CSV table of C-alpha atoms in Angstrom, one decimal:
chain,number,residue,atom,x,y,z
K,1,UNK,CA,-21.1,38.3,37.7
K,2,UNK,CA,-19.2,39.5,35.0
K,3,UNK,CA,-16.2,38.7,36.0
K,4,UNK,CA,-17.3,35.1,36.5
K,5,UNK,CA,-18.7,35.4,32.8
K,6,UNK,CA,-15.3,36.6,31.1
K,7,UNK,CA,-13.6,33.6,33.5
K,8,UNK,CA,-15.8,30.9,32.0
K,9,UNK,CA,-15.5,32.4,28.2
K,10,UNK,CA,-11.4,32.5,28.5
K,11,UNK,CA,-12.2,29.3,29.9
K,12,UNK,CA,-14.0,28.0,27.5
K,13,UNK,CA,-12.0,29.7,24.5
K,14,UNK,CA,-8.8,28.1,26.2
K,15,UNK,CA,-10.4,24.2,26.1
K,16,UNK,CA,-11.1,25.1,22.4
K,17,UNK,CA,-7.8,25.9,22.1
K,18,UNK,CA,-6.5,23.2,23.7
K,19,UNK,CA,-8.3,20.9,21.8
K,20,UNK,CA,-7.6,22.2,18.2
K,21,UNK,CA,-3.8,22.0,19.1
K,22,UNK,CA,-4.2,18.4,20.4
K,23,UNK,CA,-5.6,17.7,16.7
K,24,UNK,CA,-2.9,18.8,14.5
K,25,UNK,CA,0.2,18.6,13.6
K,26,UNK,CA,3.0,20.7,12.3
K,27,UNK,CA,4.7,19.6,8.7
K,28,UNK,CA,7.9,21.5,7.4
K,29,UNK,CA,10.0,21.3,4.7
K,30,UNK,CA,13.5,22.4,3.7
K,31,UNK,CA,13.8,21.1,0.2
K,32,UNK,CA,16.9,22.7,-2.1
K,33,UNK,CA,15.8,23.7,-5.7
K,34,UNK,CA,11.8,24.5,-4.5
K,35,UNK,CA,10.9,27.7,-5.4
K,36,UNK,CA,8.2,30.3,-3.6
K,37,UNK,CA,5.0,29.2,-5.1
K,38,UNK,CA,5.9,25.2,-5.9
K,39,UNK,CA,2.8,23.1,-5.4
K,40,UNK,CA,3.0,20.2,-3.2
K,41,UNK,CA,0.4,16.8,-2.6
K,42,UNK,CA,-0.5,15.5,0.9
K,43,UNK,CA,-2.4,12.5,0.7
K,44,UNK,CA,-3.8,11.2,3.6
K,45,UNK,CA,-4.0,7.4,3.3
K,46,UNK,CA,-5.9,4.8,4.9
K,47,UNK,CA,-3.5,1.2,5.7
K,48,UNK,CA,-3.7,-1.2,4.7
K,49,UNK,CA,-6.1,-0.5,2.1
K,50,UNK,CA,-3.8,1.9,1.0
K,51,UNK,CA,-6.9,4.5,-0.1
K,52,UNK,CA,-6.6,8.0,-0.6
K,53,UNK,CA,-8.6,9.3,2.4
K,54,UNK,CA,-8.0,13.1,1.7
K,55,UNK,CA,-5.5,15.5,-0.2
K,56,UNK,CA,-4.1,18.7,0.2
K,57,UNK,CA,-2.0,21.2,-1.4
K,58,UNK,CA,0.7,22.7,0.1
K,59,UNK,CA,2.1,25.7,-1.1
K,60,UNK,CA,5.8,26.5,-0.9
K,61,UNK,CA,5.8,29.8,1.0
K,62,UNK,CA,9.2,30.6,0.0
K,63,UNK,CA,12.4,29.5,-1.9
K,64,UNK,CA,13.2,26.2,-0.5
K,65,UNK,CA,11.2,26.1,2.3
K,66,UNK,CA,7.3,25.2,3.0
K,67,UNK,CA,4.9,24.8,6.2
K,68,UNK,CA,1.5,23.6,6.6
K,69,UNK,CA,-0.9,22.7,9.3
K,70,UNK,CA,-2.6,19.4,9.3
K,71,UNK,CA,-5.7,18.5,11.2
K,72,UNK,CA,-5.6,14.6,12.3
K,73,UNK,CA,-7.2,13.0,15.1
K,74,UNK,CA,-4.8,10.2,15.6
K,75,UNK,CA,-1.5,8.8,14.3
K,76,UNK,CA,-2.0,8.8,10.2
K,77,UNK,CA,0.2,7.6,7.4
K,78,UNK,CA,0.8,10.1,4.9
K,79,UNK,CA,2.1,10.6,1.0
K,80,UNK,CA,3.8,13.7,0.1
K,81,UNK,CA,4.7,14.7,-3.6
K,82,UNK,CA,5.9,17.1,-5.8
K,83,UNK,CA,3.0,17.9,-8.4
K,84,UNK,CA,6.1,18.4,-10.9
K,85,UNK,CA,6.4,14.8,-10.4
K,86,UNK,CA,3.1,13.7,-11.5
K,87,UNK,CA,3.0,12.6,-14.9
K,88,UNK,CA,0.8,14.5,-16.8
K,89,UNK,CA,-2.1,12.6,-19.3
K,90,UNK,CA,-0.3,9.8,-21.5
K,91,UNK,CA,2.6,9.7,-19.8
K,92,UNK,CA,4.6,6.6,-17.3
K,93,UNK,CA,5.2,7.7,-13.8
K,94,UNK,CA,8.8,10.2,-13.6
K,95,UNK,CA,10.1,8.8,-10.5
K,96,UNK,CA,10.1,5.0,-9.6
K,97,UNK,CA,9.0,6.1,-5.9
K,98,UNK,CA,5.8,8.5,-5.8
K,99,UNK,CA,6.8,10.6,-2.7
K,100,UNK,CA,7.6,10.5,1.0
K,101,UNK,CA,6.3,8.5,3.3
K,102,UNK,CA,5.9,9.1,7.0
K,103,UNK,CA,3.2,9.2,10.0
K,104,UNK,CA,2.5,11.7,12.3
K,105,UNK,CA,0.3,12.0,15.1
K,106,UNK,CA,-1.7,15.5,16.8
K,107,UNK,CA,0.9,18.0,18.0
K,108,UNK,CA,3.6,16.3,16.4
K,109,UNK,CA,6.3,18.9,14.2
K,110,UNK,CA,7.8,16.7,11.8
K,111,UNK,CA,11.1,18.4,9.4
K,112,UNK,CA,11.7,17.4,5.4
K,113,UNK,CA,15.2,18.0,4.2
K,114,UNK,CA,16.1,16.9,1.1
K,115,UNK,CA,16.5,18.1,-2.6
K,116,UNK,CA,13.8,17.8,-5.7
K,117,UNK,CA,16.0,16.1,-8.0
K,118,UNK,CA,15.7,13.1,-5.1
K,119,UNK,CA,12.4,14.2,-3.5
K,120,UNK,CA,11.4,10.7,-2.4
K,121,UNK,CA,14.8,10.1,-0.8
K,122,UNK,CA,14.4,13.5,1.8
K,123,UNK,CA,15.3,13.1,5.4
K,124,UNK,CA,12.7,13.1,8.0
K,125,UNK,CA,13.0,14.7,11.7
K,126,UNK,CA,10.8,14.8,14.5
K,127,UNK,CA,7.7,13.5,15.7
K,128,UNK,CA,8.2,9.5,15.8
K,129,UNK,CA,11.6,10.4,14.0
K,130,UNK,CA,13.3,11.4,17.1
K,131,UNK,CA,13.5,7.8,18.1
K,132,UNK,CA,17.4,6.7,17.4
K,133,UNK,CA,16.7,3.9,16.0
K,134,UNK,CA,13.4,4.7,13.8
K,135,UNK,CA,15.6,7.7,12.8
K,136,UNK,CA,18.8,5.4,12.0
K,137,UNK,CA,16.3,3.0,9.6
K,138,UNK,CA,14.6,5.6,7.9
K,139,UNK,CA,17.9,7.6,7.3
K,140,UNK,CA,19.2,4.5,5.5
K,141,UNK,CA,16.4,3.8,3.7
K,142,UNK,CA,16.2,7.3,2.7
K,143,UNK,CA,19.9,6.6,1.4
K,144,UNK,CA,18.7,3.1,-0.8
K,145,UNK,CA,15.9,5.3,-2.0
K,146,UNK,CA,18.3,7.8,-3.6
K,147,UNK,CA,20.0,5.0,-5.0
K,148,UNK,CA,17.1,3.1,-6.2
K,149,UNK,CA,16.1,6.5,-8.5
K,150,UNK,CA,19.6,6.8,-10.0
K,151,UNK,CA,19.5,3.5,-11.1
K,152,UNK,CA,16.1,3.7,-12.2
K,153,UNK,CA,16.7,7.0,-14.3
K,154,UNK,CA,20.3,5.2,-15.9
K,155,UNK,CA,17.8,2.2,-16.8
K,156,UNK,CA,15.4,4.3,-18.7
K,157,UNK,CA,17.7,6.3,-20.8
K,158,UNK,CA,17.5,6.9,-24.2
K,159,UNK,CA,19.4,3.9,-26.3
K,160,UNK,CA,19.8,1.8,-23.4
K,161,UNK,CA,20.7,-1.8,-24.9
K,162,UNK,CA,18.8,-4.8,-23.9
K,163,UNK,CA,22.0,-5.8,-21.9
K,164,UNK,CA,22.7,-2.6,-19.6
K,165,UNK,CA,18.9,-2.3,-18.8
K,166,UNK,CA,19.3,-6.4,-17.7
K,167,UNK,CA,22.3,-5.0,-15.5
K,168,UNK,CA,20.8,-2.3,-14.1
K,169,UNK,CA,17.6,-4.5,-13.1
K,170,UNK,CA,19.7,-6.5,-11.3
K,171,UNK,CA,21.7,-3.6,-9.2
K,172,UNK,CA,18.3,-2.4,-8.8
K,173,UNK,CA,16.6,-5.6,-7.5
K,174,UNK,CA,19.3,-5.8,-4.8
K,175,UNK,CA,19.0,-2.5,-3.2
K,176,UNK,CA,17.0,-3.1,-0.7
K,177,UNK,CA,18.5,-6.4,0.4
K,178,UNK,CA,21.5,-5.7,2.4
K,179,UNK,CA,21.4,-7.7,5.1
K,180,UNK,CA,22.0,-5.0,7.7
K,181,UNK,CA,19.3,-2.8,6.9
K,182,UNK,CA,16.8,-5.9,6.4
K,183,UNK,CA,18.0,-6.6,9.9
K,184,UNK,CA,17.7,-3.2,11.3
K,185,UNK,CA,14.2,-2.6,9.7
K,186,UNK,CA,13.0,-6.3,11.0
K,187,UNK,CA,13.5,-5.3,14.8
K,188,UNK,CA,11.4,-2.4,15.0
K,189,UNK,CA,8.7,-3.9,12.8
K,190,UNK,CA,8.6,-7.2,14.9
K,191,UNK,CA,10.7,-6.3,18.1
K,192,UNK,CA,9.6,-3.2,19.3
K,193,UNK,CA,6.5,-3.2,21.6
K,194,UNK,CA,5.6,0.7,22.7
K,195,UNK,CA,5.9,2.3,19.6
K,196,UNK,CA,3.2,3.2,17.1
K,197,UNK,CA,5.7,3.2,14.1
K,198,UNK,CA,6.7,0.0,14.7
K,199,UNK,CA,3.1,-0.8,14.4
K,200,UNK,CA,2.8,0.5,10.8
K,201,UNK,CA,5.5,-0.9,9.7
K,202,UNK,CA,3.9,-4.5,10.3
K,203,UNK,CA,0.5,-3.7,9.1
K,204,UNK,CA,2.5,-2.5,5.6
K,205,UNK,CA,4.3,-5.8,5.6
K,206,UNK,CA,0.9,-7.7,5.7
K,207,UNK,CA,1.9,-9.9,3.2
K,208,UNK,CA,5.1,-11.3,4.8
K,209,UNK,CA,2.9,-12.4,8.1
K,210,UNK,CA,-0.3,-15.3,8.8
K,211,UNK,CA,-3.0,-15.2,11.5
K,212,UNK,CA,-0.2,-16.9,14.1
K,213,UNK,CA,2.7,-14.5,13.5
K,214,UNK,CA,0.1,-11.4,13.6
K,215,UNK,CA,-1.6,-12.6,17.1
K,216,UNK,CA,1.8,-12.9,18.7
K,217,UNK,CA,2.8,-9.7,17.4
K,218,UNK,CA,-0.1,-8.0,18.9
K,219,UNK,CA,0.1,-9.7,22.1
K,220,UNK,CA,3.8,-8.6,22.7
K,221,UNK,CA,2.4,-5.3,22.3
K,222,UNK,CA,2.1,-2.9,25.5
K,223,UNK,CA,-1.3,-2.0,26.3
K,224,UNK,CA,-1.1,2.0,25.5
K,225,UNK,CA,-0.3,0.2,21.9
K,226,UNK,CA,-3.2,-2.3,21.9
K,227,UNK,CA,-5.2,1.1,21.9
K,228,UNK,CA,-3.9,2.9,19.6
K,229,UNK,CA,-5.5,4.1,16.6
K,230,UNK,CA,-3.3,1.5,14.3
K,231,UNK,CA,-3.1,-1.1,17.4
K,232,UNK,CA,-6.7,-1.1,16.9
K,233,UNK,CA,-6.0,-1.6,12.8
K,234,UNK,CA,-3.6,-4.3,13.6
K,235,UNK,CA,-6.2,-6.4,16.1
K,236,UNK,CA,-9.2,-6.0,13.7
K,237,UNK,CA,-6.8,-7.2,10.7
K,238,UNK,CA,-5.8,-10.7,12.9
K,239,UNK,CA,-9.4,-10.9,13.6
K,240,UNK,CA,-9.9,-10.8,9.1
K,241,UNK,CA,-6.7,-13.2,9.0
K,242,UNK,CA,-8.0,-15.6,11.1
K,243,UNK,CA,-11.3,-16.3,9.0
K,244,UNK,CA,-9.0,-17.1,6.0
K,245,UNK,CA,-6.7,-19.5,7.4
K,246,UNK,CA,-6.2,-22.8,5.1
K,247,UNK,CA,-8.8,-25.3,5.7
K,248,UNK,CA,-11.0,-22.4,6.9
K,249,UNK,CA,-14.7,-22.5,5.2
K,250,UNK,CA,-15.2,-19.4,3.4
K,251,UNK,CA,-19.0,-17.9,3.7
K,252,UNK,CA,-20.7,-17.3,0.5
K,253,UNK,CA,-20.4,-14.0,-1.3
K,254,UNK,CA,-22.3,-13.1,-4.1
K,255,UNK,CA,-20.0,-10.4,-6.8
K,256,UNK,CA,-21.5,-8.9,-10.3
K,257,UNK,CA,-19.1,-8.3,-13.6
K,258,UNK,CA,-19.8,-5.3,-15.7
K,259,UNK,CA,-22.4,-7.1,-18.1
K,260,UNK,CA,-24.5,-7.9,-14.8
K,261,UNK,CA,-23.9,-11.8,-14.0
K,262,UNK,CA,-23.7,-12.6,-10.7
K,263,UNK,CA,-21.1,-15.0,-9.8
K,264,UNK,CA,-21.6,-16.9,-6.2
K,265,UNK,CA,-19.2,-18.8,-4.2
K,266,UNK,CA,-21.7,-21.9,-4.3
K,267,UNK,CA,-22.0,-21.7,-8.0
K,268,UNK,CA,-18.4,-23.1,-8.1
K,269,UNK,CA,-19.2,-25.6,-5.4
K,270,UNK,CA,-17.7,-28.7,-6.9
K,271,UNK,CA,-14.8,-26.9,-8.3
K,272,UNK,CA,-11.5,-25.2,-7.5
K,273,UNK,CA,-12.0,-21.1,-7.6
K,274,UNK,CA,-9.0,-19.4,-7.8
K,275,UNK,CA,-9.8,-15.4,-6.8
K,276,UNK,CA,-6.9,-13.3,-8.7
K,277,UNK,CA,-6.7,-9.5,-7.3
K,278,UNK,CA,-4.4,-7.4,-9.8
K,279,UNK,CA,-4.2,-4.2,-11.2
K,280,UNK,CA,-3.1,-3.4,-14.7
K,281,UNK,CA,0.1,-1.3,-14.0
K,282,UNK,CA,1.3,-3.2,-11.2
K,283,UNK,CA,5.0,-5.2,-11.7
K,284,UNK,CA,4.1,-7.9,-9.9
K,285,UNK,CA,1.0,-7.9,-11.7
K,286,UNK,CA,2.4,-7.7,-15.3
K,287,UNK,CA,4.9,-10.7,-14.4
K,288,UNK,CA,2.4,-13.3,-12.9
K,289,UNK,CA,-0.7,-12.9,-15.7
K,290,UNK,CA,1.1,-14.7,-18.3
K,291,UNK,CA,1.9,-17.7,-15.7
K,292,UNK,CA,-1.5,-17.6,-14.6
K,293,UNK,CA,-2.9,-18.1,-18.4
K,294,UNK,CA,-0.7,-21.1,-18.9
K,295,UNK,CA,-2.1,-22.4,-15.5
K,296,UNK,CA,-5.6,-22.1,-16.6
K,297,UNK,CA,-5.2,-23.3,-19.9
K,298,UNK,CA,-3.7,-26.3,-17.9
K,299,UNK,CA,-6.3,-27.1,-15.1
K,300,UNK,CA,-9.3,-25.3,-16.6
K,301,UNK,CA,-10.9,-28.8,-18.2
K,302,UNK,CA,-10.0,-30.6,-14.9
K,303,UNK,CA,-12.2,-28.2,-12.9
K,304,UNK,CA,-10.4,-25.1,-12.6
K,305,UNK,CA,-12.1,-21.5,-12.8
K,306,UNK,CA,-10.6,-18.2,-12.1
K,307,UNK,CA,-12.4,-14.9,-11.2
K,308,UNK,CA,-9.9,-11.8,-11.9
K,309,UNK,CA,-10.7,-9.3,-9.3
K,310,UNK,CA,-9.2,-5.3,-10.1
K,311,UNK,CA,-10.4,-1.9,-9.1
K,312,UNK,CA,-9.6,-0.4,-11.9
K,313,UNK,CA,-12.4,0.0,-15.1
K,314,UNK,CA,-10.5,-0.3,-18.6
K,315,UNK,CA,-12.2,3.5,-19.1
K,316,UNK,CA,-9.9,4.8,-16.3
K,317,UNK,CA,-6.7,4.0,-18.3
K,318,UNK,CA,-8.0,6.4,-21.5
K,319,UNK,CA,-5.4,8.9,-20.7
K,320,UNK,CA,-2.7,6.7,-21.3
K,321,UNK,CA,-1.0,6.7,-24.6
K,322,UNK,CA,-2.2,3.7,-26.9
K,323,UNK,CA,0.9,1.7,-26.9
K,324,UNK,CA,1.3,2.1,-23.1
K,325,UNK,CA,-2.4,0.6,-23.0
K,326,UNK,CA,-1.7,-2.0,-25.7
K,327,UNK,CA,1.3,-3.3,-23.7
K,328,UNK,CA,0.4,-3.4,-20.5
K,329,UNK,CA,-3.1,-3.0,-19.9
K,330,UNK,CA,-4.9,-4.6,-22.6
K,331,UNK,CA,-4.1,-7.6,-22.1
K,332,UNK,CA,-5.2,-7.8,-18.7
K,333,UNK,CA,-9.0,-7.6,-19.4
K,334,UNK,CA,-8.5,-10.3,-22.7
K,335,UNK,CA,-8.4,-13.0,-20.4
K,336,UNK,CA,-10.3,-16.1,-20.6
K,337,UNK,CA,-12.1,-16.1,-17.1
K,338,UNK,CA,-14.7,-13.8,-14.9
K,339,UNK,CA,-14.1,-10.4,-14.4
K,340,UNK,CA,-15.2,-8.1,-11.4
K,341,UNK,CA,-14.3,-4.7,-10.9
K,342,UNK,CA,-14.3,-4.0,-6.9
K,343,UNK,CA,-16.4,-1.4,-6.6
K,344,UNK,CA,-19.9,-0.4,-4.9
K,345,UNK,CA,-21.2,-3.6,-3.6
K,346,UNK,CA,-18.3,-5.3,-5.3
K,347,UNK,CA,-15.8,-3.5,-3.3
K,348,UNK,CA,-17.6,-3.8,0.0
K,349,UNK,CA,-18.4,-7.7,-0.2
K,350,UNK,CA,-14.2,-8.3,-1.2
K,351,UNK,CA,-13.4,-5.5,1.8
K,352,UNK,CA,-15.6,-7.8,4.6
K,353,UNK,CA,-14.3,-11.3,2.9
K,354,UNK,CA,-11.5,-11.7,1.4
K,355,UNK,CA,-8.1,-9.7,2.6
K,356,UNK,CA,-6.4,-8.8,-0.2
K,357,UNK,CA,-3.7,-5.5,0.4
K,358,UNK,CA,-0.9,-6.3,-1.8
K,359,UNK,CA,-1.0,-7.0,-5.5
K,360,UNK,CA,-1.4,-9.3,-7.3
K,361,UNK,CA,-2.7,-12.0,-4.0
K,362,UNK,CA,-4.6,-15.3,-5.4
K,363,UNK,CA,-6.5,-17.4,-2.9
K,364,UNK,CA,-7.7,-20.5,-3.9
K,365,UNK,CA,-10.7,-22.3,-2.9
K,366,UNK,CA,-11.6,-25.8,-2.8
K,367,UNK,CA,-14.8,-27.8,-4.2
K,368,UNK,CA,-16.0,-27.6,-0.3
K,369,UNK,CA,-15.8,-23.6,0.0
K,370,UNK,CA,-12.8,-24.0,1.6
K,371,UNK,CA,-9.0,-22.5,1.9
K,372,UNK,CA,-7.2,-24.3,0.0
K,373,UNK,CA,-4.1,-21.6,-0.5
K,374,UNK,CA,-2.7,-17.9,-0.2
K,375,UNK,CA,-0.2,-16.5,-1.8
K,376,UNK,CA,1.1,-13.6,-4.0
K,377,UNK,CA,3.4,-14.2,-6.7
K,378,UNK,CA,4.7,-17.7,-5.8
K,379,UNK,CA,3.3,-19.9,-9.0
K,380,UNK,CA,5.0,-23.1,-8.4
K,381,UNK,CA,3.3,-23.2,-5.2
K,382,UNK,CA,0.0,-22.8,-6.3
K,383,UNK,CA,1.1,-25.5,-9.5
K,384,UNK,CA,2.2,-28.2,-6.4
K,385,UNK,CA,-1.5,-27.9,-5.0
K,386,UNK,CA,-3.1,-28.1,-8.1
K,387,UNK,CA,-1.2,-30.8,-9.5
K,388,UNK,CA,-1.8,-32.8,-5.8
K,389,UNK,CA,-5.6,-31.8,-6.2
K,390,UNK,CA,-6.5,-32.1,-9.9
K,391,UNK,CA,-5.0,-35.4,-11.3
């Protein structure tokens, strides 16, 4: 009897064993110029949402080197940082690219090598990394990276004249759009059918693909795919795609701005809405306001009305310096039109309705309720249906 007992403990003390291993995976770095003690950030993140699900710190357990055990049910996309690389309060981000990117799944051991003067730009092995040809892209990316942060830090030298930083834009705009690395990364992304990283890849370039593309994209897909964790993402995202095709009625939503007025979709019926997401230190963002004021100062008196959606509360920028906030955030939340910040019941009515992943996206909607057009930063688009609409 007891040997039968001590059988089914080991037993059962294996399968726990078993199962812990099958949950985690391995991370390890080599990085040159990290010393013993060097805090790192993992952030677990959430695609395509792009949320911070969880963080960890990793410390490095000797000169150069760290390792650290991560517990993950599934294949998860992750951010690694350098905390000597997160600005501190009042201060602009020190590195154009926040960290490393990469996915792992349970039992997976993936290798960093690279250097913390060009963190971002490390090297990654193992895991879905041993695949030749997901190795060959990220290995040239990881080379454009590098690039992209010596540019950036020549850009934002001390004394740089109006002319050199116009040059360096320009070298740094083009970076990432040599042809045979745009090639190379467009095959896995829309060629490769039994892969999971090939997967991620498309669900990060959401805003490049419509509800036809991203059903024939998952279709070509092999069936161990279809159910994988992000297969899953992918189907459930064609399924959110589909309800916002143009022409498509939207259902009514009801969203609340900070004084408490609630703003409903069939308040605006017998006008064109046009839903702006942004967010105050984003580019793309900072570029398409100003053209967006000059549109509604435009079509506003011919039935136009905007509603500026952002997650971000002016209160969350206090610990940027005043002239940083003056420039670029300000005048974000001095605009003429509704504002909603997206979060509590705000967040979760714009999650269920209204796809938006990538800033800044518009989407506007006819005097019906319905689609009339999606797009990002492409003004003279939007301008062409607005002029065809209101004459």
């Amino acid at each position: 009897m007891k040997k039968l007992l001590f059988a089914f403990t080991l037993l059962v003390s294996m399968f726990g064993f078993s199962q812990k291993e099958k949950s985690t995976f391995l991370l390890k770095g080599d990085i040159e110029g990290l010393k013993k003690g060097d805090s790192l950030l993992l952030k677990t993140i959430e695609l395509p949402s792009w949320e911070t699900l969880r963080v960890d710190t990793i410390l490095a357990n000797k000169n150069n080197h760290f390792s650290f055990e991560i517990t993950t049910k599934h294949t998860q996309y992750y951010s690694l940082s350098l905390f000597s690389d997160i600005p501190k309060k009042g201060e602009l981000p020190k590195t154009p690219i926040s960290g490393i990117s990469f996915i792992a799944k349970p039992k997976d051991i993936v290798f960093i090598e690279g250097n913390v003067n060009y963190f971002a730009a490390a090297i990654k092995r193992g895991g879905f990394y041993d695949n030749n040809l997901i190795f060959k892209r990220d290995s040239i990316k990881s080379l454009l990276d590098k690039k992209f942060i010596i540019n950036h830090k020549a850009m934002t030298k001390p004394n740089q004249t109006i002319d050199s930083i116009h040059y360096y834009q320009k070298k740094t705009s083009e970076i990432y759009n040599l042809p045979f690395y745009k090639q190379l990364n467009d095959s896995i992304t829309e060629k490769v059918n039994n892969n999971e990283y090939a997967v991620t890849n498309f669900i990060t370039s959401i805003s490049s693909w419509d509800y036809e593309k991203g059903k024939k994209r998952y279709n070509n897909l092999s069936k161990t795919i279809k159910s994988s964790h992000y297969g899953k993402v992918l189907h459930q995202l064609i399924k959110e795609k589909e309800k916002l095709q143009i022409g498509k009625k939207l259902d009514n939503f009801i969203l609340t701005t900070n004084e408490g007025k609630k703003l409903s979709l069939s308040n605006y019926k017998g006008k064109y809405l046009l839903l702006h997401y942004w967010s105050a230190l984003c580019g793309g963002c900072n570029y398409f306001r100003p053209k967006l004021e000059e549109i509604y100062k435009k079509y506003h008196q011919k039935g136009l009305e905007i509603i500026g959606i952002t997650a971000d509360s002016e209160k969350s920028f206090d610990y940027l310096e005043d002239f940083i906030k003056k420039q670029y955030v300000m005048p974000h939340y001095q605009v003429p039109w509704e504002l909603v910040i997206a979060i509590d019941e705000n967040k979760k009515v714009l999650q269920k309705y209204h796809l938006a992943y990538v800033l800044p996206t518009i989407m506007l909607i006819s005097k019906e309720g319905k689609v009339l057009y999606r797009g990002y930063i492409e003004i003279e688009d939007l301008e062409k249906i607005l002029v065809k609409n209101l004459k």
